[in-house]
Amino acid sequence: MKMAAFWSKGSHFNQTGGSKLTVAGLIKAAAMLLAAGILGNWFLSEVKQAKINKKPWYSPYLSVPGLLILLALSLPVIAWLVQK
């Protein structure tokens, strides 16, 4: 199957018939990227602080940004379990 035919036949990524670039969509994407950057930098500073203080490797994951990242990574599994 050719890729063009794959994308045009209503694949998972093309269920809406194509995506429209809107200002609201750009603002949402920018907000998500900004939030991810802030959370990532916050977590990285926790990792650096843990290394300076010679804490165990898992201590950054028990901080607020670490728990938020773990929660975000586990959301698909939680959603799958709730649907079952």
PDB file of C-alpha atoms in Angstrom:
ATOM      1  CA  MET A   1       0.000   0.000   0.000  1.00  0.00           C
ATOM      2  CA  LYS A   2       1.361   3.393  -0.909  1.00  0.00           C
ATOM      3  CA  MET A   3       1.743   5.963   1.847  1.00  0.00           C
ATOM      4  CA  ALA A   4      -0.516   8.476   0.111  1.00  0.00           C
ATOM      5  CA  ALA A   5      -3.277   5.879  -0.033  1.00  0.00           C
ATOM      6  CA  PHE A   6      -2.678   4.973   3.591  1.00  0.00           C
ATOM      7  CA  TRP A   7      -3.085   8.558   4.801  1.00  0.00           C
ATOM      8  CA  SER A   8      -6.111   9.292   2.661  1.00  0.00           C
ATOM      9  CA  LYS A   9      -8.163   6.262   3.727  1.00  0.00           C
ATOM     10  CA  GLY A  10      -9.074   7.533   7.190  1.00  0.00           C
ATOM     11  CA  SER A  11      -6.148   6.236   9.152  1.00  0.00           C
ATOM     12  CA  HIS A  12      -5.814   6.903  12.852  1.00  0.00           C
ATOM     13  CA  PHE A  13      -4.003  10.186  12.273  1.00  0.00           C
ATOM     14  CA  ASN A  14      -6.417  11.483   9.661  1.00  0.00           C
ATOM     15  CA  GLN A  15      -9.850  10.816  11.169  1.00  0.00           C
ATOM     16  CA  THR A  16     -11.018  14.408  10.924  1.00  0.00           C
ATOM     17  CA  GLY A  17     -10.273  14.664   7.231  1.00  0.00           C
ATOM     18  CA  GLY A  18      -7.179  16.777   7.768  1.00  0.00           C
ATOM     19  CA  SER A  19      -6.083  19.207  10.382  1.00  0.00           C
ATOM     20  CA  LYS A  20      -6.787  22.900  10.179  1.00  0.00           C
ATOM     21  CA  LEU A  21      -4.188  25.296  11.449  1.00  0.00           C
ATOM     22  CA  THR A  22      -5.949  27.777  13.723  1.00  0.00           C
ATOM     23  CA  VAL A  23      -4.743  30.456  16.087  1.00  0.00           C
ATOM     24  CA  ALA A  24      -6.404  28.650  18.999  1.00  0.00           C
ATOM     25  CA  GLY A  25      -4.606  25.446  18.072  1.00  0.00           C
ATOM     26  CA  LEU A  26      -1.279  27.240  17.905  1.00  0.00           C
ATOM     27  CA  ILE A  27      -1.877  28.841  21.299  1.00  0.00           C
ATOM     28  CA  LYS A  28      -2.749  25.452  22.817  1.00  0.00           C
ATOM     29  CA  ALA A  29       0.362  23.865  21.326  1.00  0.00           C
ATOM     30  CA  ALA A  30       2.564  26.708  22.530  1.00  0.00           C
ATOM     31  CA  ALA A  31       1.059  26.491  26.028  1.00  0.00           C
ATOM     32  CA  MET A  32       1.722  22.748  26.197  1.00  0.00           C
ATOM     33  CA  LEU A  33       5.297  23.180  24.995  1.00  0.00           C
ATOM     34  CA  LEU A  34       5.890  25.962  27.506  1.00  0.00           C
ATOM     35  CA  ALA A  35       4.456  23.885  30.367  1.00  0.00           C
ATOM     36  CA  ALA A  36       6.567  20.878  29.346  1.00  0.00           C
ATOM     37  CA  GLY A  37       9.679  23.056  29.215  1.00  0.00           C
ATOM     38  CA  ILE A  38       9.020  24.557  32.636  1.00  0.00           C
ATOM     39  CA  LEU A  39       8.320  21.145  34.179  1.00  0.00           C
ATOM     40  CA  GLY A  40      11.402  19.644  32.530  1.00  0.00           C
ATOM     41  CA  ASN A  41      13.669  22.425  33.778  1.00  0.00           C
ATOM     42  CA  TRP A  42      12.181  22.135  37.264  1.00  0.00           C
ATOM     43  CA  PHE A  43      12.845  18.382  37.263  1.00  0.00           C
ATOM     44  CA  LEU A  44      16.376  18.884  35.948  1.00  0.00           C
ATOM     45  CA  SER A  45      17.129  21.317  38.765  1.00  0.00           C
ATOM     46  CA  GLU A  46      15.863  18.696  41.256  1.00  0.00           C
ATOM     47  CA  VAL A  47      18.195  16.101  39.673  1.00  0.00           C
ATOM     48  CA  LYS A  48      21.171  18.460  39.904  1.00  0.00           C
ATOM     49  CA  GLN A  49      20.352  19.310  43.513  1.00  0.00           C
ATOM     50  CA  ALA A  50      20.077  15.628  44.399  1.00  0.00           C
ATOM     51  CA  LYS A  51      23.491  14.941  42.850  1.00  0.00           C
ATOM     52  CA  ILE A  52      25.062  17.845  44.744  1.00  0.00           C
ATOM     53  CA  ASN A  53      23.556  16.626  48.029  1.00  0.00           C
ATOM     54  CA  LYS A  54      24.480  12.982  47.214  1.00  0.00           C
ATOM     55  CA  LYS A  55      20.916  11.792  47.587  1.00  0.00           C
ATOM     56  CA  PRO A  56      19.738   8.447  46.143  1.00  0.00           C
ATOM     57  CA  TRP A  57      19.033   8.289  42.390  1.00  0.00           C
ATOM     58  CA  TYR A  58      15.278   8.054  42.974  1.00  0.00           C
ATOM     59  CA  SER A  59      14.903  11.180  45.124  1.00  0.00           C
ATOM     60  CA  PRO A  60      14.159  13.536  42.169  1.00  0.00           C
ATOM     61  CA  TYR A  61      11.270  11.247  41.199  1.00  0.00           C
ATOM     62  CA  LEU A  62       9.748  11.719  44.656  1.00  0.00           C
ATOM     63  CA  SER A  63       9.714  15.503  44.303  1.00  0.00           C
ATOM     64  CA  VAL A  64       6.739  17.467  42.971  1.00  0.00           C
ATOM     65  CA  PRO A  65       7.988  17.725  39.358  1.00  0.00           C
ATOM     66  CA  GLY A  66       9.035  14.067  39.400  1.00  0.00           C
ATOM     67  CA  LEU A  67       5.617  12.948  40.585  1.00  0.00           C
ATOM     68  CA  LEU A  68       3.923  15.127  37.970  1.00  0.00           C
ATOM     69  CA  ILE A  69       6.042  13.571  35.235  1.00  0.00           C
ATOM     70  CA  LEU A  70       5.335  10.056  36.509  1.00  0.00           C
ATOM     71  CA  LEU A  71       1.628  10.853  36.619  1.00  0.00           C
ATOM     72  CA  ALA A  72       1.694  12.188  33.064  1.00  0.00           C
ATOM     73  CA  LEU A  73       3.527   9.094  31.851  1.00  0.00           C
ATOM     74  CA  SER A  74       1.081   6.766  33.603  1.00  0.00           C
ATOM     75  CA  LEU A  75      -2.103   8.493  32.394  1.00  0.00           C
ATOM     76  CA  PRO A  76      -2.516   6.229  29.328  1.00  0.00           C
ATOM     77  CA  VAL A  77      -2.293   3.140  31.530  1.00  0.00           C
ATOM     78  CA  ILE A  78      -4.753   4.608  34.032  1.00  0.00           C
ATOM     79  CA  ALA A  79      -7.177   5.506  31.234  1.00  0.00           C
ATOM     80  CA  TRP A  80      -6.873   1.989  29.827  1.00  0.00           C
ATOM     81  CA  LEU A  81      -7.579   0.456  33.239  1.00  0.00           C
ATOM     82  CA  VAL A  82     -10.605   2.699  33.786  1.00  0.00           C
ATOM     83  CA  GLN A  83     -12.068   1.750  30.394  1.00  0.00           C
ATOM     84  CA  LYS A  84     -11.792  -1.981  31.104  1.00  0.00           C
TER      85      LYS A  84
END
